[in-house]
Tab-separated table of C-alpha atoms and ligand atoms in Angstrom:
chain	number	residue	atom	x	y	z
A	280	UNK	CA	0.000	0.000	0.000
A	281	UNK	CA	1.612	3.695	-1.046
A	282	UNK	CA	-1.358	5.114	0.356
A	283	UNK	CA	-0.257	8.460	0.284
A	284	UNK	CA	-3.937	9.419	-0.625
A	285	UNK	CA	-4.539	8.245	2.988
A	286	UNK	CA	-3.949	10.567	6.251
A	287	UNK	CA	-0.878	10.739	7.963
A	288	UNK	CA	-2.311	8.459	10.905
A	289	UNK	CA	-4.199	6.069	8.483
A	290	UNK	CA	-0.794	5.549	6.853
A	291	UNK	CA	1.257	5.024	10.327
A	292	UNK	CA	-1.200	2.121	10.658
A	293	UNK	CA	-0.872	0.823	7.261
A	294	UNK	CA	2.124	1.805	4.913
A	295	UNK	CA	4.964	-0.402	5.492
A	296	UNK	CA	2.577	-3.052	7.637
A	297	UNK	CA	0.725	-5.157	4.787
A	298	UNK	CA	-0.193	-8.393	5.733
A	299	UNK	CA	2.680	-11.674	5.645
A	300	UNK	CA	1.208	-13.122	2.409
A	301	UNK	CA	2.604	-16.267	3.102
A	302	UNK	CA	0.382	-16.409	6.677
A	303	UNK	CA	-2.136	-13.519	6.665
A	304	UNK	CA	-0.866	-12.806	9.567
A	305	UNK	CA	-2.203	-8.956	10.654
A	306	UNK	CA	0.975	-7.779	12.163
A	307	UNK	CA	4.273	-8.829	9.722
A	308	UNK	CA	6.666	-11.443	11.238
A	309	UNK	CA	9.901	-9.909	12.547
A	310	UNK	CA	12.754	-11.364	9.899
A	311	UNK	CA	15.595	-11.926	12.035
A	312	UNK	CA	18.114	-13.670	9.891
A	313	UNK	CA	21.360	-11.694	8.659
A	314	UNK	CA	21.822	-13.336	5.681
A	315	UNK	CA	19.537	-14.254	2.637
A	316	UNK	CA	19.817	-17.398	0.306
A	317	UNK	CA	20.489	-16.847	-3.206
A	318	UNK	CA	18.690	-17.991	-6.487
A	319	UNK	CA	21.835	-18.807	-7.781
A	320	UNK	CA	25.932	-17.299	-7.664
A	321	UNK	CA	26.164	-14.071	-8.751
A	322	UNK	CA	22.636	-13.722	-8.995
A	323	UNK	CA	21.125	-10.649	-7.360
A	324	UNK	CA	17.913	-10.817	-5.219
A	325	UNK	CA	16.188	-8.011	-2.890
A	326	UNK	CA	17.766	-9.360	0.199
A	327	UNK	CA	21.515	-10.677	0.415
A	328	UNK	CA	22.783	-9.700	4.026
A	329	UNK	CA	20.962	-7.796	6.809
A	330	UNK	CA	24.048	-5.518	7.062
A	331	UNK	CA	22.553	-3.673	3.473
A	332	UNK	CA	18.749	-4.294	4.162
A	333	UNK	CA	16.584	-6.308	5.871
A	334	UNK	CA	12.891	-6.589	5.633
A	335	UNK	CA	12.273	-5.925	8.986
A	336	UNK	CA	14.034	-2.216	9.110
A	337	UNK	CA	12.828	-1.601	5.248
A	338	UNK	CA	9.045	-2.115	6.308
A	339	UNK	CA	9.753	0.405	8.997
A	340	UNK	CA	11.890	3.071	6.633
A	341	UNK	CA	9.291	2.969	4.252
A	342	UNK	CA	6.616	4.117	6.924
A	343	UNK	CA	8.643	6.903	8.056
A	344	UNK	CA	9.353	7.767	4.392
A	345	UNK	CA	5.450	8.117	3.739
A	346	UNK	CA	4.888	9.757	6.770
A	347	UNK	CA	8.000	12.572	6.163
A	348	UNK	CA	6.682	12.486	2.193
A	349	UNK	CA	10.320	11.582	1.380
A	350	UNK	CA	11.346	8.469	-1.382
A	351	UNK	CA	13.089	6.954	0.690
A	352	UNK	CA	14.551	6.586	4.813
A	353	UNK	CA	17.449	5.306	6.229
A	354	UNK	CA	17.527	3.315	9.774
A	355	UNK	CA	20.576	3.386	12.032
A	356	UNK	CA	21.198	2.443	15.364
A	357	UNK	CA	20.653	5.513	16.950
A	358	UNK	CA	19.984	9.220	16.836
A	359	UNK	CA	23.409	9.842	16.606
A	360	UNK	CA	24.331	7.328	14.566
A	361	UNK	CA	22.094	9.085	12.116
A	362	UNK	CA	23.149	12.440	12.428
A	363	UNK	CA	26.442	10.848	11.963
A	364	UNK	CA	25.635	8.740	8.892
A	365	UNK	CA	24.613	12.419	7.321
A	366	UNK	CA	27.637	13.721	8.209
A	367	UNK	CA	29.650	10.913	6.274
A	368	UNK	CA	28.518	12.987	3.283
A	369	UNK	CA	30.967	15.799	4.344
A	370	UNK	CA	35.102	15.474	4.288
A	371	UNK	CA	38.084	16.817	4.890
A	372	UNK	CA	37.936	20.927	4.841
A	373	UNK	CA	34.118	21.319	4.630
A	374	UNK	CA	31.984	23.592	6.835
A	375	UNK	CA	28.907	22.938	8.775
A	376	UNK	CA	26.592	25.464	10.181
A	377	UNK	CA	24.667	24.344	13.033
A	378	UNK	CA	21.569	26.037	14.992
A	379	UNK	CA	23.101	27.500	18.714
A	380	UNK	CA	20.467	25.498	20.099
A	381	UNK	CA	20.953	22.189	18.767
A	382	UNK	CA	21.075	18.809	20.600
A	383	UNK	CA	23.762	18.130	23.487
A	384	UNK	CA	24.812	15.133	21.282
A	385	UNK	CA	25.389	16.764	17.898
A	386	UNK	CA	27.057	19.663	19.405
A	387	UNK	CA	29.754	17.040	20.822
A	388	UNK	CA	29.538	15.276	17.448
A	389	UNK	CA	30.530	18.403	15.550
A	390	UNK	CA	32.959	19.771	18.121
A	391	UNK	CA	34.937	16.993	19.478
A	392	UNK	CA	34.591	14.235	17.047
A	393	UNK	CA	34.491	15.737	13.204
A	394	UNK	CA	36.895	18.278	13.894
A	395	UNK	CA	39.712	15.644	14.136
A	396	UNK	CA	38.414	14.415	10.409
A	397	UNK	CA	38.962	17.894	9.061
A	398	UNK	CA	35.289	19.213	9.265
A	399	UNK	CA	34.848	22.761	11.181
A	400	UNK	CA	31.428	23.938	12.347
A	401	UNK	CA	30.104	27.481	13.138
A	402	UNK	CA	27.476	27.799	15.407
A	403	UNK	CA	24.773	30.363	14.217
A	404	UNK	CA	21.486	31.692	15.697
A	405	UNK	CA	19.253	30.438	12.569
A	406	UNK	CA	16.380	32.723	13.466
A	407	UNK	CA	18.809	35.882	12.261
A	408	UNK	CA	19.292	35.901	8.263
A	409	UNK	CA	22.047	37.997	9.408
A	410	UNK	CA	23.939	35.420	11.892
A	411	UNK	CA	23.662	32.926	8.986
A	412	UNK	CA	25.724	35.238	6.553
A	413	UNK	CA	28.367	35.765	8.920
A	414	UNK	CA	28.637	32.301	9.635
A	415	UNK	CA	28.843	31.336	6.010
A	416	UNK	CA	32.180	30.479	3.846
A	417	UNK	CA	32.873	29.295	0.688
A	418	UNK	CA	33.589	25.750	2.001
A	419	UNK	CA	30.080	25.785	3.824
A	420	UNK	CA	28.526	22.229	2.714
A	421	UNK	CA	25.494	21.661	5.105
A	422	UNK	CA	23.712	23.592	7.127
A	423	UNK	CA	21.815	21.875	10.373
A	424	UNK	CA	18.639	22.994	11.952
A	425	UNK	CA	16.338	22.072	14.972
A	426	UNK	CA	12.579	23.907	15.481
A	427	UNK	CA	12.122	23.564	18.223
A	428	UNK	CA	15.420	24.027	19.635
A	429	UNK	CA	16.912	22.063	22.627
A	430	UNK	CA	16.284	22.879	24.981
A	431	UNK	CA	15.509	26.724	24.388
A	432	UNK	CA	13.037	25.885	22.284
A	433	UNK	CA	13.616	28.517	19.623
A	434	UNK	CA	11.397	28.422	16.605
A	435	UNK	CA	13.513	28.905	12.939
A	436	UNK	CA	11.575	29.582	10.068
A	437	UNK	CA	12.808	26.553	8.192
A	438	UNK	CA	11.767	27.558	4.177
A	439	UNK	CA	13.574	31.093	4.269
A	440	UNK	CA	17.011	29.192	5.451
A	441	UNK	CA	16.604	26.471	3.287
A	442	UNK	CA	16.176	28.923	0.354
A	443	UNK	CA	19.254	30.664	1.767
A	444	UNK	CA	21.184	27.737	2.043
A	445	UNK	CA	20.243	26.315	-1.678
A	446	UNK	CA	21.074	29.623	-3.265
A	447	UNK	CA	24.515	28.886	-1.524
A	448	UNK	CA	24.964	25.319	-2.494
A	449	UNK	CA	24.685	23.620	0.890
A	450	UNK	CA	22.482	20.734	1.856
A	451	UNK	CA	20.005	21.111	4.816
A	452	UNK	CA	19.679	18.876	7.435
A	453	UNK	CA	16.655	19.446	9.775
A	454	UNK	CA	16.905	17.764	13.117
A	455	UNK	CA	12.974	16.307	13.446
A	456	UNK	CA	12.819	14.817	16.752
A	457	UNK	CA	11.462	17.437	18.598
A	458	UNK	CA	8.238	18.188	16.221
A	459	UNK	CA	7.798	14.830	14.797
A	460	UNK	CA	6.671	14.417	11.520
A	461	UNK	CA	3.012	14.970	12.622
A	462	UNK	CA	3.741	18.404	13.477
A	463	UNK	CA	6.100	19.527	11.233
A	464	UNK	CA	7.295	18.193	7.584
A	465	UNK	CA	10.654	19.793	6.496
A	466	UNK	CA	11.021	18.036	3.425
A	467	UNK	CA	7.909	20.234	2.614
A	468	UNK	CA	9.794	23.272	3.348
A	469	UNK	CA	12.421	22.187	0.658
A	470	UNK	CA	14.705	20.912	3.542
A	471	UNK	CA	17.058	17.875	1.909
A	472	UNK	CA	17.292	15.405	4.702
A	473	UNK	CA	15.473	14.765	8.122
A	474	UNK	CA	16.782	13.440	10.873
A	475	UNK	CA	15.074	11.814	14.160
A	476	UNK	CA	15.858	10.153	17.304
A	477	UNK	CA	13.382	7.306	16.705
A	478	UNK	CA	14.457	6.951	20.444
A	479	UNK	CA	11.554	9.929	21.320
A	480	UNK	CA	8.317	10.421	19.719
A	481	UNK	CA	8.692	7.480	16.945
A	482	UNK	CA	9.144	4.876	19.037
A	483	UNK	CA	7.179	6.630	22.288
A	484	UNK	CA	7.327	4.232	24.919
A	485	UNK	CA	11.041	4.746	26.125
A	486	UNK	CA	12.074	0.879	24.952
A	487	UNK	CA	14.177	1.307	21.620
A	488	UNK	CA	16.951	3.096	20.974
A	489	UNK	CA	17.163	4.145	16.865
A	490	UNK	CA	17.233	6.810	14.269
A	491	UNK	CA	15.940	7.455	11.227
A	492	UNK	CA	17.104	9.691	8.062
A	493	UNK	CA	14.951	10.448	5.288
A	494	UNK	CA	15.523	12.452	2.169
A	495	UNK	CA	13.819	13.543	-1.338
A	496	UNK	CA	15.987	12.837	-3.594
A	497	UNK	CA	16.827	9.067	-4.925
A	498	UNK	CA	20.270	9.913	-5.453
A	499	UNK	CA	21.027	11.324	-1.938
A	500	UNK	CA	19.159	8.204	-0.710
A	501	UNK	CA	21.503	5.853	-3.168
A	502	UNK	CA	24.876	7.758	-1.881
A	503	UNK	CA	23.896	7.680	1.755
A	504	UNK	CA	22.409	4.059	1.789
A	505	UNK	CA	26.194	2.948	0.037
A	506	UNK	CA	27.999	4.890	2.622
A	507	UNK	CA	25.353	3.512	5.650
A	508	UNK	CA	26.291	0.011	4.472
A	509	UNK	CA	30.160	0.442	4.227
A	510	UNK	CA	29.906	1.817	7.907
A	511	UNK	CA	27.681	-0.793	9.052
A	512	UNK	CA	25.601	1.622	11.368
A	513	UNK	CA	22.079	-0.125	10.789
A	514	UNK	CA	18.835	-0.620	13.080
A	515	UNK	CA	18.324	-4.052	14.229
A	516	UNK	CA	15.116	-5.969	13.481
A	517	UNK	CA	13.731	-6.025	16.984
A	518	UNK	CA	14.055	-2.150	17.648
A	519	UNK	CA	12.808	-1.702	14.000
A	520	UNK	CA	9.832	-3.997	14.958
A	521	UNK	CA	9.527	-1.498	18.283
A	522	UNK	CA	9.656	1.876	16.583
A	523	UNK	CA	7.370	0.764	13.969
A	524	UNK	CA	4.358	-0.770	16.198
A	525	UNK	CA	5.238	3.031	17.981
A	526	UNK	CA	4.681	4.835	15.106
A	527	UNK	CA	0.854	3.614	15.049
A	528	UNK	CA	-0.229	5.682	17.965
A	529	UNK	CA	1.899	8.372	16.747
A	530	UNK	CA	-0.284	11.179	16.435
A	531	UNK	CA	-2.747	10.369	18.462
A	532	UNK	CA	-0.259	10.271	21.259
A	533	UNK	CA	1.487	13.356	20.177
A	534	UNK	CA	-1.867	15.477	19.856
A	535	UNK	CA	-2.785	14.465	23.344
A	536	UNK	CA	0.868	15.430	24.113
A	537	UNK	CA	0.398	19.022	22.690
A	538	UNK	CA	-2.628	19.712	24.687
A	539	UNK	CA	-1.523	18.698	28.413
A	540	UNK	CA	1.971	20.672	27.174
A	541	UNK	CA	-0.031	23.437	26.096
A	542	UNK	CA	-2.132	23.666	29.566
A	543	UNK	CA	0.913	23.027	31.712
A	544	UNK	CA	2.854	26.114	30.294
A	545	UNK	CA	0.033	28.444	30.925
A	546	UNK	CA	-0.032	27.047	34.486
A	547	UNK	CA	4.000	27.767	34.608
A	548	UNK	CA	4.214	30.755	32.906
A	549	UNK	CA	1.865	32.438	35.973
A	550	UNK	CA	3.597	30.433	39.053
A	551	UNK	CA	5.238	32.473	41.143
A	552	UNK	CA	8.639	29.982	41.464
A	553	UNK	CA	8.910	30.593	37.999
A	554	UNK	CA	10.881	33.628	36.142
A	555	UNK	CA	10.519	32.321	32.364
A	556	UNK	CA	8.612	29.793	30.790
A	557	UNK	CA	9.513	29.050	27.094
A	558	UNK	CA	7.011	27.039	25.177
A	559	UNK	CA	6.334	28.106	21.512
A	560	UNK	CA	2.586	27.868	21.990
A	561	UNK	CA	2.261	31.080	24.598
A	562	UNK	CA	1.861	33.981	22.660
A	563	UNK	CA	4.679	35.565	24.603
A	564	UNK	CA	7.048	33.244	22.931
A	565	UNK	CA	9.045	35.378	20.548
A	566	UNK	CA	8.703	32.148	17.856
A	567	UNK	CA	5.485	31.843	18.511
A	568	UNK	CA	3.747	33.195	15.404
A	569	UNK	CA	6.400	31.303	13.285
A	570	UNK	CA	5.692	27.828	14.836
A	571	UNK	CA	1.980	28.653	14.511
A	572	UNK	CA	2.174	28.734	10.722
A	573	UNK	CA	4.943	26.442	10.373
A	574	UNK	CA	3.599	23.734	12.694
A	575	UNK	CA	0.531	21.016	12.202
A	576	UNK	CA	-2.102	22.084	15.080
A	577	UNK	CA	-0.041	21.828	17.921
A	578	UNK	CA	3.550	23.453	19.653
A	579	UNK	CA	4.870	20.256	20.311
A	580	UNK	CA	5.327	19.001	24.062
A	581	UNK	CA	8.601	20.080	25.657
A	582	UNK	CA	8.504	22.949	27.902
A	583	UNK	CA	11.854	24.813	29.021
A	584	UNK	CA	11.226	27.356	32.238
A	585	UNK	CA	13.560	29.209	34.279
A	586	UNK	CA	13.090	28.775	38.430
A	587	UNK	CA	13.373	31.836	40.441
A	588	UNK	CA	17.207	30.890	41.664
A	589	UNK	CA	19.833	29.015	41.336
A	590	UNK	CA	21.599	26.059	39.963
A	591	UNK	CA	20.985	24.476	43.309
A	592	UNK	CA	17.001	25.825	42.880
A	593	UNK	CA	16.411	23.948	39.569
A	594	UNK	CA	18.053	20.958	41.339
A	595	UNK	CA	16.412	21.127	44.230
A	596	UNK	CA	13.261	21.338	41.453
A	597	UNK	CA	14.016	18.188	39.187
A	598	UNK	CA	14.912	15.718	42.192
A	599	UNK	CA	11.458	16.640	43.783
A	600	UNK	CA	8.671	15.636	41.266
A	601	UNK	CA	7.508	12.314	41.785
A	602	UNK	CA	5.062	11.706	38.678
A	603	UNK	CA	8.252	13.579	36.132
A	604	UNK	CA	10.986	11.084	36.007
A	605	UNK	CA	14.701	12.283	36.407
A	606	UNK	CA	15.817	11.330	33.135
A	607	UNK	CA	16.830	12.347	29.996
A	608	UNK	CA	15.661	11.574	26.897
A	609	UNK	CA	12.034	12.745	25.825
A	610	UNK	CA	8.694	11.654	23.754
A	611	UNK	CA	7.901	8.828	25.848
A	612	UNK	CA	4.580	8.074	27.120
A	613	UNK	CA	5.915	8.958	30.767
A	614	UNK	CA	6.598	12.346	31.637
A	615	UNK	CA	9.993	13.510	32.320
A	616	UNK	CA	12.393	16.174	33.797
A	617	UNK	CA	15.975	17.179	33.781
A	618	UNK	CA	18.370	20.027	34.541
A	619	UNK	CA	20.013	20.753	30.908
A	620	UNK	CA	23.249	22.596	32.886
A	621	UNK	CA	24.178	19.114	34.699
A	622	UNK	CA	22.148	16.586	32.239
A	623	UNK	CA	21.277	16.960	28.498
A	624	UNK	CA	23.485	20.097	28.064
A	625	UNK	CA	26.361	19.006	30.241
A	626	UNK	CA	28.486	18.047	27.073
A	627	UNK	CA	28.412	22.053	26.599
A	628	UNK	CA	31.553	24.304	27.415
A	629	UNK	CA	29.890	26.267	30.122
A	630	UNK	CA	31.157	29.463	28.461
A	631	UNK	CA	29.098	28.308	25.438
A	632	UNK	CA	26.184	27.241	27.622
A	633	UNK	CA	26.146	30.465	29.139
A	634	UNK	CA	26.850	32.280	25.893
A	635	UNK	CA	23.653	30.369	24.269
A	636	UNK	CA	21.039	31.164	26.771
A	637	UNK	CA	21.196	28.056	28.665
A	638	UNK	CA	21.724	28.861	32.359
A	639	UNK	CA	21.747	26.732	35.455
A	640	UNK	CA	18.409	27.758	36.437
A	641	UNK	CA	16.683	26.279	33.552
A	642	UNK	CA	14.370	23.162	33.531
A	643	UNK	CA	13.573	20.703	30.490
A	644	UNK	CA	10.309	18.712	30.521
A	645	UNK	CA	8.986	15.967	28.251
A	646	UNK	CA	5.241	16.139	28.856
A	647	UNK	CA	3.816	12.337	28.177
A	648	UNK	CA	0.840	11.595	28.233
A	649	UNK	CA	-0.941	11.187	32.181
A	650	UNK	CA	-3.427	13.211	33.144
A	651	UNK	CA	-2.854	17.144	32.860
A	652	UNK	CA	-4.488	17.247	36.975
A	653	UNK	CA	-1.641	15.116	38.221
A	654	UNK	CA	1.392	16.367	36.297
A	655	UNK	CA	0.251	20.407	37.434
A	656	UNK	CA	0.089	19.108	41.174
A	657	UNK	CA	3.596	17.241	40.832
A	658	UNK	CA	5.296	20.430	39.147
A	659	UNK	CA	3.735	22.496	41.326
A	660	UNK	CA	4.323	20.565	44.954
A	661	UNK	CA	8.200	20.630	43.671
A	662	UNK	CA	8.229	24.396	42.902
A	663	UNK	CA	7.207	24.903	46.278
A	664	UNK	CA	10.634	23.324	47.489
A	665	UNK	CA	12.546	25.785	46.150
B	899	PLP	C1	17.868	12.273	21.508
B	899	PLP	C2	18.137	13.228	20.426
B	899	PLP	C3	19.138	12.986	19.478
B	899	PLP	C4	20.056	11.777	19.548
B	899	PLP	O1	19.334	10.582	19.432
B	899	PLP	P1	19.778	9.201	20.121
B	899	PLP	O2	18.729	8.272	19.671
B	899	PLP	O3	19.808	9.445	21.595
B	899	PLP	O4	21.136	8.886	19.611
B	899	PLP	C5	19.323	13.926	18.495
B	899	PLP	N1	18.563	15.045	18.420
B	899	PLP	C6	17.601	15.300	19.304
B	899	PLP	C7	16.795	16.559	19.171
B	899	PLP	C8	17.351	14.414	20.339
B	899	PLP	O5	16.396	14.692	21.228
């Protein structure tokens, strides 16, 4: 089934998940061998070795292809390991551009990994045209964007930099993860690849680890599934089974997700513990008329706000909610809460941390999906510890 006449959540049920002919089974079997038997030597078949595809992780990249309305995704082991398996398309003495408030992870992948292969990276605030032309050189090959941001969550009109970008010759790259594809599309916008953590909203219930690249055009799709396979970074067939049987409840979990978000911000951005609040659905937010054209129906569901005090404050803060789980990570059916300074943002240079907005005061939550009554009494019994 293409489908793509479907809706998006008619086709997270269905593309990718026809029926095992050979059974009718509903739900397809999990194929869990890594290698394939031949019709004969030399003779090529759709499957050889579960290193360069399996039909497991294909039945999920097609899904996520459909749903991103790309030709074509990529699976890897992780979020990382995708952002990574993007970056194999850059070498020695090319530029990146990155957003200033970009994942913890791909910070410390451009920074303190790449660098040693040759690559340098400028980090540029991507909601200032004018930031993005001083960043720029001649060797600039890819810029990299996140909207929302993490964990400032800054909104970046993506179609204006991807123009930008294209009328320089770069490639975009547009970190998904935090919008999922049910709120925002950036292949849409023009944008080349897309990147998510299947880790978060994909998979949703905080058991698989995986990420997911998809892209337009066949040939990017060609060059980056040959250089996927010579690196070896692939999704396994049990997460792939995970992420995929995820993806079903996708939006429906995400819409819910949006709405307890949006009625716990406007509980936080009027508490009295609280000096800042930044959630791209109050109208305060400076990205907030941005994200309301550029996103589907909903401002996504992580919440950033600043506690009246100090490091010790927002610590005191995150170690006292008992529904919103100290952890990192995000998208998951169970709410969660962390300290960015000493957590997802500890990879940072503090200087840069501090230079970027993101100060020890500051609080990150994932807002999952229990009732909006309990998680406001849990936030609010904590603030009260302060
Ligand atoms: C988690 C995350 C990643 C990295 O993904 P992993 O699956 O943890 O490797 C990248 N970008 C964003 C925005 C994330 O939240």
């Amino acid at each position: 089934m293409s489908g793509e006449r479907h809706a998006f959540r008619t086709r997270a049920i269905h593309v990718g998940n026809e029926r095992d002919p050979a059974t009718g089974a509903i739900v397809p079997p999990i194929h869990v061998a890594s290698t394939f038997v031949l019709p004969g030597a030399g003779e090529p078949s759709e499957f050889d070795y579960s290193r360069t595809g399996t039909p497991t992780r294909q039945r999920l990249e097609t899904t996520v292809a459909s749903l991103e309305g790309g030709c074509g995704a990529l699976a890897y082991a992780s979020g990382m390991a995708a952002t990574h398996g993007a970056m194999l398309l850059l070498k020695h003495g090319d530029h990146v551009i990155a957003g200033t408030d970009i994942y913890g992870g791909t910070y410390r992948l451009l920074h303190k990994v790449l660098v040693s292969s040759g690559i340098s990276v400028t980090l540029a605030d991507t909601r200032s045209p004018e930031a993005l032309e001083a960043a720029r050189r001649p060797e600039t090959k890819l810029l990299w964007l996140e909207s929302p941001g993490n964990p400032l969550l800054s909104i970046t009109d993506l179609a204006p930099c991807v123009a930008w970008a294209h009328q320089h010759g770069m490639l975009v790259g547009v970190d998904n993860t935090f919008a999922s594809p049910v709120l925002t599309r950036p292949l849409e916008l023009g944008a080349d690849i897309v990147m998510h953590s299947a880790t978060k909203y994909l998979g949703g219930h905080s058991d698989a680890l995986g990420g997911i690249l998809v892209v337009r055009d066949p040939e990017l799709h060609r060059r980056l599934h040959y250089l996927q396979n010579a690196v070896g970074n692939v999704l396994g067939p049990w997460d792939s089974y995970l992420i995929q049987r995820g993806i079903k409840t996708l939006e429906l979990r995400v819409r819910e997700q949006c709405r307890t978000a949006q009625r716990l911000a406007e509980f936080l951005a009027s508490h009295p513990r609280i000096e800042r609040t930044l959630y791209p659905g109050l109208p305060q937010h400076p990205g907030h008329d941005i994200a309301t054209r550029q996103m589907d129906g909903g401002y996504g569901a992580m919440i950033s706000f600043e506690v009246a005090g100090d490091f010790a404050a927002a610590k005191r803060v995150v170690e006292g909610t008992e529904l919103f789980q100290l952890a990192v990570s995000l998208g998951a059916v169970e709410s969660l809460i962390e300290q960015p300074a000493s957590m997802s943002h500890a990879s940072y240079d503090r200087a840069d941390r501090l230079k970027h907005g993101i100060r020890d005061s500051l609080v990150r939550l994932s807002v999952g999906l229990e009732a909006f009554e309990d998680l406001r009494d849990d936030l609010d019994q904590a603030l009260r510890k302060i």
